[in-house]
Coordinates of C-alpha atoms in Angstrom, one line a residue:
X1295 CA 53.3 -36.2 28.7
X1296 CA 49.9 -34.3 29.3
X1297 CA 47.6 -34.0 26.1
X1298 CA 47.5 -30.4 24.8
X1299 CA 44.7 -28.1 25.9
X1300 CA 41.8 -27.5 24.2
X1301 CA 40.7 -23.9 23.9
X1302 CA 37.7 -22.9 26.0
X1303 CA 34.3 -21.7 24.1
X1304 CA 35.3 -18.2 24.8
X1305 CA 38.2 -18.4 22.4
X1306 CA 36.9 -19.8 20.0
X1307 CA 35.5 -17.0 17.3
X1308 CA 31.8 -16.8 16.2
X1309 CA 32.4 -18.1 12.3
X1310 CA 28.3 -17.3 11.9
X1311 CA 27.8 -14.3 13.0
X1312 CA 28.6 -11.3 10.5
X1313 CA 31.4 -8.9 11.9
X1314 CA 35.1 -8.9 12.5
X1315 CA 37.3 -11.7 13.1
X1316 CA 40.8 -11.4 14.3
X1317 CA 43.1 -10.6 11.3
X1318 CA 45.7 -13.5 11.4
X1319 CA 42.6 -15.8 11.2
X1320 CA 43.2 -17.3 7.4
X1321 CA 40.0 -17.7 5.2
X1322 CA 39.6 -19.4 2.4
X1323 CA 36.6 -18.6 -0.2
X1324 CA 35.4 -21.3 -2.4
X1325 CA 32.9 -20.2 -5.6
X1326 CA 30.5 -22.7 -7.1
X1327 CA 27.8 -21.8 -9.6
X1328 CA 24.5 -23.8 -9.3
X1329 CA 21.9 -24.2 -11.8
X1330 CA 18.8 -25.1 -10.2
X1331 CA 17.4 -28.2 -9.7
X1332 CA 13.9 -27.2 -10.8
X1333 CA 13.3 -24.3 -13.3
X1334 CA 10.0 -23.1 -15.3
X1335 CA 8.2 -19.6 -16.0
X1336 CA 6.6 -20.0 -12.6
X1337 CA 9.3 -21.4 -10.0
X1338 CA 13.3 -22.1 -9.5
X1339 CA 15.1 -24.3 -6.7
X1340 CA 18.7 -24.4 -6.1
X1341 CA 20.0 -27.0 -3.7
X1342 CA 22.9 -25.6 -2.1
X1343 CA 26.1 -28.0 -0.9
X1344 CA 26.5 -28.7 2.8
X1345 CA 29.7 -27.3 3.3
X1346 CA 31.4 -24.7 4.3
X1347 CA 30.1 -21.5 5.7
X1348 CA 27.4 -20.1 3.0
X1349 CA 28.3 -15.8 2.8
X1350 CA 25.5 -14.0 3.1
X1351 CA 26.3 -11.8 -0.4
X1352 CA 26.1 -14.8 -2.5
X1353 CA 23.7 -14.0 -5.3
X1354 CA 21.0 -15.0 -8.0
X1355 CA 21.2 -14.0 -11.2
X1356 CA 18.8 -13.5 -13.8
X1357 CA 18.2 -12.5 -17.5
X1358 CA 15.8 -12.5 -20.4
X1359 CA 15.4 -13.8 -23.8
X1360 CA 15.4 -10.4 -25.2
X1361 CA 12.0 -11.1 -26.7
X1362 CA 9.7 -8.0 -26.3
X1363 CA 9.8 -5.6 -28.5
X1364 CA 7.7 -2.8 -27.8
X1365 CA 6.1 -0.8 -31.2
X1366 CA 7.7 2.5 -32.1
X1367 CA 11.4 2.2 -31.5
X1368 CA 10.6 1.9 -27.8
X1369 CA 13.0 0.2 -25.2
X1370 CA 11.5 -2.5 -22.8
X1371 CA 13.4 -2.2 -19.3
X1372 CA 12.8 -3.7 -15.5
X1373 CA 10.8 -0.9 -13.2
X1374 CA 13.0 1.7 -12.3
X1375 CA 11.9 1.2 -8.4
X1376 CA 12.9 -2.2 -7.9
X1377 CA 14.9 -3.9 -11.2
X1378 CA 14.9 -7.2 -11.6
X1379 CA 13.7 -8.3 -8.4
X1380 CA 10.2 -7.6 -10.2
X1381 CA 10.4 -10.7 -11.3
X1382 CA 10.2 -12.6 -7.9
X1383 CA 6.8 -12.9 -6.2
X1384 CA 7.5 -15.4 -3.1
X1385 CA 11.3 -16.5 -1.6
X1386 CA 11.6 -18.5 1.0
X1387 CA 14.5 -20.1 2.5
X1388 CA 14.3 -23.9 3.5
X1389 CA 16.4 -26.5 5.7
X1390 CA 15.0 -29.7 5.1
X1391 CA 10.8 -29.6 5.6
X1392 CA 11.2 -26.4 7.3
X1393 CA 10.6 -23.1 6.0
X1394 CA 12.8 -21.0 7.9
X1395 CA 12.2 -17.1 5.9
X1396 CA 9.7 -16.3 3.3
X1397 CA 8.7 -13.2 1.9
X1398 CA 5.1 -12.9 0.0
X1399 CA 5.0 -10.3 -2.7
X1400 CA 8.4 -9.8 -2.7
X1401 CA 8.5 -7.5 -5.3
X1402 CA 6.7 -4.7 -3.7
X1403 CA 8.6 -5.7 -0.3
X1404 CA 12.0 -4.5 -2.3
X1405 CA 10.1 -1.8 -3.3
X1406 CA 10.1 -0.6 0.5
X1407 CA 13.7 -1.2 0.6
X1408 CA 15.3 0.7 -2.2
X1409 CA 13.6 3.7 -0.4
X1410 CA 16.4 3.2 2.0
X1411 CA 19.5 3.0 -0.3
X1412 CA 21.4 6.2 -0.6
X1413 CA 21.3 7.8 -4.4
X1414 CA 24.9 7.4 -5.2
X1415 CA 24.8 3.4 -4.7
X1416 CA 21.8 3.1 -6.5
X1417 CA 23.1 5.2 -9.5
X1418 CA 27.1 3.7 -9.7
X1419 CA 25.8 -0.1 -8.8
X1420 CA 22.6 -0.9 -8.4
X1421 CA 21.7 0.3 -11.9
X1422 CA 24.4 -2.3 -12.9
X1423 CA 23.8 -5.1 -10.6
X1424 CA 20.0 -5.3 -10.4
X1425 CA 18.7 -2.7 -12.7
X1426 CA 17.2 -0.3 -10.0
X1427 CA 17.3 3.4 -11.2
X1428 CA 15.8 5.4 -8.7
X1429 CA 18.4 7.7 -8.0
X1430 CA 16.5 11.1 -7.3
X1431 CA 18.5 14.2 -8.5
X1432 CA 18.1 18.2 -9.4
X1433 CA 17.8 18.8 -12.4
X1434 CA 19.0 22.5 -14.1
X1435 CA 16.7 23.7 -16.7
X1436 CA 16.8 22.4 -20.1
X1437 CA 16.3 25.2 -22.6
X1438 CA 16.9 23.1 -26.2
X1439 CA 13.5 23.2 -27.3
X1440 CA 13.2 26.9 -26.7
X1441 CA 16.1 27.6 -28.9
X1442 CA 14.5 24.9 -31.7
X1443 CA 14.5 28.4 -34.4
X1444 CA 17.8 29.1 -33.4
X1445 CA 16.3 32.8 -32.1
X1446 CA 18.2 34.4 -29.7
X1447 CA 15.0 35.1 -27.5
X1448 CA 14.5 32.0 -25.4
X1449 CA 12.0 32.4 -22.8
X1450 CA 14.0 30.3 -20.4
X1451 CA 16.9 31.3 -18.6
X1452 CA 19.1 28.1 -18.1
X1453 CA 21.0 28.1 -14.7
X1454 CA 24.0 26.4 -13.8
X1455 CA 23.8 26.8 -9.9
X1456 CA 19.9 26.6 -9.6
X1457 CA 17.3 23.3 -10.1
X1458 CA 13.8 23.7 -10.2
X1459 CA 12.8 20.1 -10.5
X1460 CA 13.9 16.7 -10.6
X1461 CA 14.0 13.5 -12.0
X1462 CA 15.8 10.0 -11.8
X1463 CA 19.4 10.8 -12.6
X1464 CA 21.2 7.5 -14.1
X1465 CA 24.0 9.3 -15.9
X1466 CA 22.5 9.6 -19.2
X1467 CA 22.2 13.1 -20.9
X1468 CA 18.6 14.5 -21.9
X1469 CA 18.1 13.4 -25.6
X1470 CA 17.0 15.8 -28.4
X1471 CA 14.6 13.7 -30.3
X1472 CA 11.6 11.7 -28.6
X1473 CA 12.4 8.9 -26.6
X1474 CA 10.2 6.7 -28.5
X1475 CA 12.2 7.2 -31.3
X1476 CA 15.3 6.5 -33.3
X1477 CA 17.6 9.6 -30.9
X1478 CA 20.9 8.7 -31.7
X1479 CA 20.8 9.9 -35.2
X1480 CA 21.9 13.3 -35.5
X1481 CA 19.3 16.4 -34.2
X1482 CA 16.8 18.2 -36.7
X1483 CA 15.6 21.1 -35.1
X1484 CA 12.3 20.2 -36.5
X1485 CA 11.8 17.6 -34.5
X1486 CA 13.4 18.4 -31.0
X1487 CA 10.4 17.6 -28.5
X1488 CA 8.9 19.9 -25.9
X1489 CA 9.8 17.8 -23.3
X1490 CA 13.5 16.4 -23.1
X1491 CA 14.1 12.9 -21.9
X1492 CA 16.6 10.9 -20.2
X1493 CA 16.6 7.1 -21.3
X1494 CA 18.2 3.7 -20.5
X1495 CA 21.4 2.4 -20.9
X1496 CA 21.5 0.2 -23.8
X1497 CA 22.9 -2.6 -21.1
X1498 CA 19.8 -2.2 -19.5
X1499 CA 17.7 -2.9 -22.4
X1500 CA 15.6 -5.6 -22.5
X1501 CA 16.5 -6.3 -25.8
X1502 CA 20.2 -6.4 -25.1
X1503 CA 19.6 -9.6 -22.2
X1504 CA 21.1 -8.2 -19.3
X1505 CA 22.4 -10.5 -16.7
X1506 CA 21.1 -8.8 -13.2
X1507 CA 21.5 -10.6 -10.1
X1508 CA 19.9 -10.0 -6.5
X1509 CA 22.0 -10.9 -3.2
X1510 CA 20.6 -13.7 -1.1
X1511 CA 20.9 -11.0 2.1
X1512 CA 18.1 -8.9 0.0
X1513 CA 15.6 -12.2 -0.2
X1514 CA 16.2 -13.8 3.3
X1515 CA 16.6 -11.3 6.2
X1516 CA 17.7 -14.1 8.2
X1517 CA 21.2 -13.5 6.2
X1518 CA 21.6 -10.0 7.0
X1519 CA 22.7 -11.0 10.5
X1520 CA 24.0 -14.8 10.5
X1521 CA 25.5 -16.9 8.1
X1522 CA 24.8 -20.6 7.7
X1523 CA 26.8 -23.0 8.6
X1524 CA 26.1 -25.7 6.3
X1525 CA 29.0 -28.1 7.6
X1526 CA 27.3 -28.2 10.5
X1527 CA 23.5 -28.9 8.7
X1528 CA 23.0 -32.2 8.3
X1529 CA 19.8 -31.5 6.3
X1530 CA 19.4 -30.5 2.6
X1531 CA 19.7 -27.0 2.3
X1532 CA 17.5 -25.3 -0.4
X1533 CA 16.3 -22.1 -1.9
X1534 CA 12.5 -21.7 -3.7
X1535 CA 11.7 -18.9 -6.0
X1536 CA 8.8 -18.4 -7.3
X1537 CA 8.3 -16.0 -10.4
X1538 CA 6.2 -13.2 -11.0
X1539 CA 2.9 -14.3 -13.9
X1540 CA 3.9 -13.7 -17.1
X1541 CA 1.4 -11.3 -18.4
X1542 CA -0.7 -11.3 -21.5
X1543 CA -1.1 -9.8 -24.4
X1544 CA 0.7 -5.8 -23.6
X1545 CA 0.0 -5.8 -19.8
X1546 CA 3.4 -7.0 -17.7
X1547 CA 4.4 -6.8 -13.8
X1548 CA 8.4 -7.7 -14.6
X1549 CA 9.1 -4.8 -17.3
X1550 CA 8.5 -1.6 -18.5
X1551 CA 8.1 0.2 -21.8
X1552 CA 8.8 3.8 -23.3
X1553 CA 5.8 6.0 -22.9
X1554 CA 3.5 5.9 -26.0
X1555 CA 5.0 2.5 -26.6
X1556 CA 3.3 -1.3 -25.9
X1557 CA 4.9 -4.4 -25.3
X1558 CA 4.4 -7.0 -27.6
X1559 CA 4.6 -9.7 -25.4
X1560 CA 5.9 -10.1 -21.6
X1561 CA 9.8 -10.9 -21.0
X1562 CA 11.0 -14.7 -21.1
X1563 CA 13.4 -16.2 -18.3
X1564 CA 16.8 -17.8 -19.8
X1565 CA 17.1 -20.6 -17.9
X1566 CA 21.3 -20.8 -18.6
X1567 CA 21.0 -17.5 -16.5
X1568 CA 19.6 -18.5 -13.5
X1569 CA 22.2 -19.4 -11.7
X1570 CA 23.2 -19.6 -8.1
X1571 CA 26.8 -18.1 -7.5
X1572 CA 27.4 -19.3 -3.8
X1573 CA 31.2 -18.4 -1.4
X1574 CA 31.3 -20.5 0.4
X1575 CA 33.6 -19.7 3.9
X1576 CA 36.5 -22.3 5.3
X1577 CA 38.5 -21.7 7.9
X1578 CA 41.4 -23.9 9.1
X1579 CA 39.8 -27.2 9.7
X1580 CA 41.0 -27.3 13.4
X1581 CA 39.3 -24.2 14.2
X1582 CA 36.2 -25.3 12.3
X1583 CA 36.3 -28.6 14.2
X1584 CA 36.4 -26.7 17.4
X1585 CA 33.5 -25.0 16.7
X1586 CA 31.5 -27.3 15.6
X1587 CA 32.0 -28.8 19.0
X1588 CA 31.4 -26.1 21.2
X1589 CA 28.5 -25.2 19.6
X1590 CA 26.8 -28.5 18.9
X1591 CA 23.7 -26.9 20.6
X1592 CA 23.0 -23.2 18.8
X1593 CA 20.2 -20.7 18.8
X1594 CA 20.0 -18.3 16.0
X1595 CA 17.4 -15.4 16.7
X1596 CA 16.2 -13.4 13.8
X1597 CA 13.5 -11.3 12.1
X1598 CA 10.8 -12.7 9.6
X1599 CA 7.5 -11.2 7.9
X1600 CA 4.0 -11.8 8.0
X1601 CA 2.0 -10.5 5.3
X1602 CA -1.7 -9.5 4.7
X1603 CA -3.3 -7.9 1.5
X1604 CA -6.6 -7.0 0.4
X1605 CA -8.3 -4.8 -1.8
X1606 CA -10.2 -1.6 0.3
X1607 CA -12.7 0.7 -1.7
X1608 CA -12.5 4.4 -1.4
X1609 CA -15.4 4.4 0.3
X1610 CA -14.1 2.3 2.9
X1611 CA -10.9 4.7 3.7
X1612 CA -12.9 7.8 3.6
X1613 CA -15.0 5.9 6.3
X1614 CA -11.8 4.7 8.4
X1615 CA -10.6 1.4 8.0
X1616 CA -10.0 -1.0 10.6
X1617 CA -8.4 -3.7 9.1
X1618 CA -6.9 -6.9 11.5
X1619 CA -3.4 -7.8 10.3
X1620 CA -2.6 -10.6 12.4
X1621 CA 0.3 -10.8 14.5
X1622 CA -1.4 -12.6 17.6
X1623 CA 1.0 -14.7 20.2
X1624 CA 3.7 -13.2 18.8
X1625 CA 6.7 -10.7 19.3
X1626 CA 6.4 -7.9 16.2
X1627 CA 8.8 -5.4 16.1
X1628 CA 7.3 -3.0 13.4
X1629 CA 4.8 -2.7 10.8
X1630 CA 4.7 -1.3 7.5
X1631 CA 2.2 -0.3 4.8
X1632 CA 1.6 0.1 1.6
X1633 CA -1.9 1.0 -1.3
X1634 CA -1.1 0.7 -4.7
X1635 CA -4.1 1.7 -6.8
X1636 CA -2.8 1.2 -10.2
X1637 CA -3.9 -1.7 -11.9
X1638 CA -1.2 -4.2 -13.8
X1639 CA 0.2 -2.2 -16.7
X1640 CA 4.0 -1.8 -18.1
X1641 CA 2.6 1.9 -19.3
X1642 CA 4.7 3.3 -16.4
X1643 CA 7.9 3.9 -15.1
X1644 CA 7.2 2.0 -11.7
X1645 CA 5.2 -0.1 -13.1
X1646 CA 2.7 -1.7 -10.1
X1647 CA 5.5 -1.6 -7.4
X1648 CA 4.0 1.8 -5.9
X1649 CA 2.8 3.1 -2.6
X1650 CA 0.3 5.7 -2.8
X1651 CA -1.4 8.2 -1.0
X1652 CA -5.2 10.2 -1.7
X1653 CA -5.7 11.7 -4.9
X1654 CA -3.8 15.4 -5.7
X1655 CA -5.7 18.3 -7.1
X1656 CA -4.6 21.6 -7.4
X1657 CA -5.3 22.8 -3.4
X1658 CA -4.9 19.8 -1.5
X1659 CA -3.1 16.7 -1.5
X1660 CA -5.8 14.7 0.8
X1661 CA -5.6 14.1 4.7
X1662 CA -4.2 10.7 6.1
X1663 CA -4.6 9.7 9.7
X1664 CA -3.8 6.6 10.8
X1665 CA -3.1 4.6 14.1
X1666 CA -2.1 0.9 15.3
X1667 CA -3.8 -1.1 18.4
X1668 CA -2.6 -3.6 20.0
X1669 CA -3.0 -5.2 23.2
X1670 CA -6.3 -2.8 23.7
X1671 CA -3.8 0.5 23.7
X1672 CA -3.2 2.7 20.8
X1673 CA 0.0 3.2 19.8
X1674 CA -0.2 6.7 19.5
X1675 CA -2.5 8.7 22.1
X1676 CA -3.7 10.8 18.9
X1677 CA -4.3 9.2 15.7
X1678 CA -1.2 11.0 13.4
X1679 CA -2.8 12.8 10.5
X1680 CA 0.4 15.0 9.9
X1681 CA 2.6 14.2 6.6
X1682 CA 5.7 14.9 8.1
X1683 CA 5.3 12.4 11.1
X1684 CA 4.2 9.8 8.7
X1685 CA 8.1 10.4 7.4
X1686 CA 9.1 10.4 10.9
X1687 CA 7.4 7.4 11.7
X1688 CA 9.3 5.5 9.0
X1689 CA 12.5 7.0 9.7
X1690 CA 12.2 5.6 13.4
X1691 CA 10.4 2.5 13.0
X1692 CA 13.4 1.9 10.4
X1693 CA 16.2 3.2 12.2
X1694 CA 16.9 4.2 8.7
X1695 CA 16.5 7.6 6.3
X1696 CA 14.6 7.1 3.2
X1697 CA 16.0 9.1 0.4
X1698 CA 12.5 10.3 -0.9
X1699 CA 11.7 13.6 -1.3
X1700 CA 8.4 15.2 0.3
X1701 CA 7.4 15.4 -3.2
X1702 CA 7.8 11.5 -3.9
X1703 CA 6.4 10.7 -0.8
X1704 CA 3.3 12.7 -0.4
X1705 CA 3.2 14.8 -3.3
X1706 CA 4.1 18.0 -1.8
X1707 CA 6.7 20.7 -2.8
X1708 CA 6.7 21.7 -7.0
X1709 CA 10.0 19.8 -7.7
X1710 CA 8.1 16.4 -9.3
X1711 CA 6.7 18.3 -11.9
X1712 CA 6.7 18.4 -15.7
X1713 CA 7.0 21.6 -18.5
X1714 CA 3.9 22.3 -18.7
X1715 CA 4.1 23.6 -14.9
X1716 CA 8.0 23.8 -14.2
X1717 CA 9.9 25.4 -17.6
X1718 CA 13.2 23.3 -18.3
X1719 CA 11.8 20.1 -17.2
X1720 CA 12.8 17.0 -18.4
X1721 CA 11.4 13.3 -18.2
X1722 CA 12.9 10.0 -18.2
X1723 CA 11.8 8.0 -20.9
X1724 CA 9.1 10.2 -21.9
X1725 CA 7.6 9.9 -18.6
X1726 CA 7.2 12.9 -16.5
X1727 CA 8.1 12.7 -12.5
X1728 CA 4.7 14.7 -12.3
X1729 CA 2.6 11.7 -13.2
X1730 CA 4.9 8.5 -12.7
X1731 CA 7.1 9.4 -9.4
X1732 CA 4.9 12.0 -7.6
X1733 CA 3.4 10.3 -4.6
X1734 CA 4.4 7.0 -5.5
X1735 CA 6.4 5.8 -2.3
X1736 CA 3.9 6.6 0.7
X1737 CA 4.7 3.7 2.9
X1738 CA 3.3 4.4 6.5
X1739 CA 5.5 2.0 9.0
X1740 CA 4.9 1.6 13.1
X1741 CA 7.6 1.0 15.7
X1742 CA 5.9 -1.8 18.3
X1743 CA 8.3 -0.2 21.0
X1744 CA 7.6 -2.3 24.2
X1745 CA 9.0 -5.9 23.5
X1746 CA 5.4 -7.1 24.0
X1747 CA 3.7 -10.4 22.6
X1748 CA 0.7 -9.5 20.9
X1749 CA -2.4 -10.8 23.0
X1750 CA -5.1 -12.8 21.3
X1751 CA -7.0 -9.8 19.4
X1752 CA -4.1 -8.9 17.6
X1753 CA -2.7 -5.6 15.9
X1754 CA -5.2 -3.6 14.5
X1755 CA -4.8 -1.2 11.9
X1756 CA -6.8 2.1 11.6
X1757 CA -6.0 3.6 8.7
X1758 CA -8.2 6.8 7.0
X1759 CA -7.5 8.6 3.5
X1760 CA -9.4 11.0 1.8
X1761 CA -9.9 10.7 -0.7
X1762 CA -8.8 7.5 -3.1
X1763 CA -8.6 8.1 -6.9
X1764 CA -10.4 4.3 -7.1
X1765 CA -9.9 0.6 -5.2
X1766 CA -6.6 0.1 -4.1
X1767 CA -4.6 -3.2 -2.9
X1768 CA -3.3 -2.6 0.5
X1769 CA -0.4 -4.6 1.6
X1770 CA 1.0 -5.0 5.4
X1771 CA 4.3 -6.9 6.5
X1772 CA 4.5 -7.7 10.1
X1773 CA 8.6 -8.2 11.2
X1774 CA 8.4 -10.8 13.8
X1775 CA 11.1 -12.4 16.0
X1776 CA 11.7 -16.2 15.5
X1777 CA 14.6 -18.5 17.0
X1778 CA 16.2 -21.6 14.9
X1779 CA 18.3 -24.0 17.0
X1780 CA 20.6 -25.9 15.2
X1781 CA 21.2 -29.2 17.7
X1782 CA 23.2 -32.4 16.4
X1783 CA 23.2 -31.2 12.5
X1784 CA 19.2 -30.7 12.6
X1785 CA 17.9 -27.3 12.2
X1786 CA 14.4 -26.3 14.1
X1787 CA 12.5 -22.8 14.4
X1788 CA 9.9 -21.1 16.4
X1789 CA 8.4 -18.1 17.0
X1790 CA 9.3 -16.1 19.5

């Protein structure tokens, strides 16, 4: 009697990588919850079990102690922009001695990325999964604190069908009493403010210790496109965190405060909270046996990111920079770029996870011309000094649309405004989108379009704004292409 056939490699499915697999195929999905093997205010590592298939939307969760309590009835809450992944500065991803992703300053890097997420996810999940608010909306006049005398003659006329400015939407109504102050107790015409205010939910209060968690396919890019097969890994697989500096005294990079409210202290990790909550993948073992044996010998190729930051002058962008960003011997795909000229504070909305752009006044918002070398050519022919390409740019080198306004990207347009210049506006806890979300995401980012390594030299970035409002931290992320082979259980990588 002849032994059964085995199937031939082409039949057998690819468990790793993430798409569709043929509908019969039964999958089994096993949860475990790690608490990390090392935890303090500075660092966390979770050690994950070698089995299974490891999904790439397993996440991290997170919470606080609950412990800040900022002066004058204010509310303490994670940056609108990016949530709780302010609390992560470094992740890195790491199979055995190798470090196969990592991502520096990871916190302004999500900052890039929530420019990409469309308004309605932020506002119905995102707001409840990681805290992020920035969901962008019109908002119709608000005409309360005209009618404070109860007179007939308000000098605004409220519109249901027309907006004339806007403001992070999260659901809430405007409040009729200051933010920074006890609003839920019932409105004295006395005191209704000038400038009406969205706030918080009171789940995302610091106070209240939120649980917020961040997907492992948000830290590693590696897990956007594969999964890991951690049957096959014969090598301890682990996951290093390390946490944003706990500030001192009012100043904080991981929360927020009310406007005209200070922190008493900067937010404490709960280390019962951090916890790892992993699915792992099975399959039925045959077909998992199979594959293991057809694919004994596999190349993974994937994106990670390089990272340079320094601090520039104005002088020196008025003067043009040319600034080296590394990149040499290897295969980038695109850059991107940020300056953030506000120094470490919680006394705004974003707190320090901006990008930003000249300074405004009342006829100009500044000129911005910019240009990448590389492999002694320009990128562009003509250095781009137009606003709108700079969207473009980002939009192609992305593949991707952010959902930022002109207004929020380069200050232009009179929708970002405040009362005092737009009637009816309103302000989200007591800040105004004039001051806190008005040119606040101006990432420039570069499509490297010919599949070339980078000679020697490497990329160059020229990069002039005038003018600055003061010294500002530039940051720069390279994507590069790396391979991982997976032979025999043991994991290797390489660049490109």
């Amino acid at each position: 009697m002849e032994p059964p056939s085995q199937p031939q490699p082409s039949q057998i499915p690819d468990l790793v990588k993430i798409g569709s697999v043929a509908v019969d195929t039964a999958i089994n999905v096993q949860t475990d919850i790690l608490d990390p093997v090392i935890f303090s205010e500075r660092e966390a590592r979770f050690v994950l079990d070698n089995k299974g298939i490891l999904h790439s939307n397993s996440r991290i969760t997170f919470s606080t102690e609950g412990d800040v309590a900022p002066n004058n009835n204010g509310r303490a809450f994670f940056p609108a922009g990016v949530g709780v992944h302010s609390l992560i500065q470094r992740a890195a991803l790491r199979i055995g001695t190798k470090t196969i992703c990592e991502i520096e300053d990871y916190a302004h890097f999500a900052a890039y990325e929530t420019t990409f997420l469309p308004p309605d996810t932020i506002k119905e999940r995102e707001g409840v999964m990681s805290g992020r608010m920035m969901a962008i909306a019109p908002v119709l006049s608000e005409r309360s604190a005209s009618f404070a005398s109860a007179s007939n003659s308000a000098s605004i006329t409220e519109s249901l069908t027309e907006a004339k400015s806007i403001q992070i939407d999260n659901g809430t109504c405007t409040t009729l009493k200051p933010a920074a102050s006890e609003y839920w107790k019932p409105i004295d015409k006395d005191t209704i403010p000038s400038d009406p205010s969205r706030v918080v939910y009171d789940y995302q209060k610091e106070s209240n210790k939120p649980t917020y968690s961040i997907a492992l396919a948000d830290l590693f890019p590696f897990l956007k496109t594969n999964q890991l097969p951690l049957f096959m890994i014969q090598e301890q697989v682990s996951i290093h965190l390390t946490f944003t500096p706990r500030g001192t005294g009012i100043l904080s990079e991981r929360v927020c405060a009310t406007a005209g409210t200070a922190l008493t202290r900067d937010c404490t990790l709960t280390r019962g909270d951090c916890q790892l909550i992993s699915d792992y993948i099975f399959y039925p073992q045959e077909l998992m046996e199979q594959y293991r044996q057809a694919n004994s010998n596999m190349q993974f190729t994937y994106v990670d990111y390089q990272f340079v930051k320094r601090t520039v002058s104005p002088t020196e962008f008025s003067g043009g920079l040319i600034q080296n960003v590394g990149g040499a011997g290897r295969i980038v795909n695109k850059v991107f770029v940020g300056a953030q000229t506000d120094t470490a504070s919680s006394d705004a909305l974003l707190n320090v996870y901006v990008a930003e752009g000249p300074a405004i006044s009342t006829t100009s918002t500044g000129v911005v011309r910019n240009n990448l070398k590389y492999n002694d050519n320009f990128l562009y022919p003509i250095d781009v000094s137009n606003d709108a390409r700079h969207y473009h740019n980002v939009f192609q080198s992305e593949g991707r649309v952010p959902y930022i306004s002109r207004d929020l990207y380069r200050g232009e347009g009179q929708l970002a405004t405040d009362s005092a210049d737009t009637k009816g506006a309103i302000q989200f806890e007591d800040y105004s989108a004039k001051d806190e979300l008005r040119q606040k995401f101006f990432y420039t980012a570069y499509r490297l379009n010919k599949g070339e390594r980078v000679n020697s030299r490497g990329i160059e970035l020229y990069d002039t704004r005038t003018t600055m409002s003061g010294s500002s931290t530039l940051r720069c992320w390279l994507q590069v292409m790396k391979v991982a082979q997976l032979k025999d259980g043991m994991f290797s990588m390489a660049f490109a």
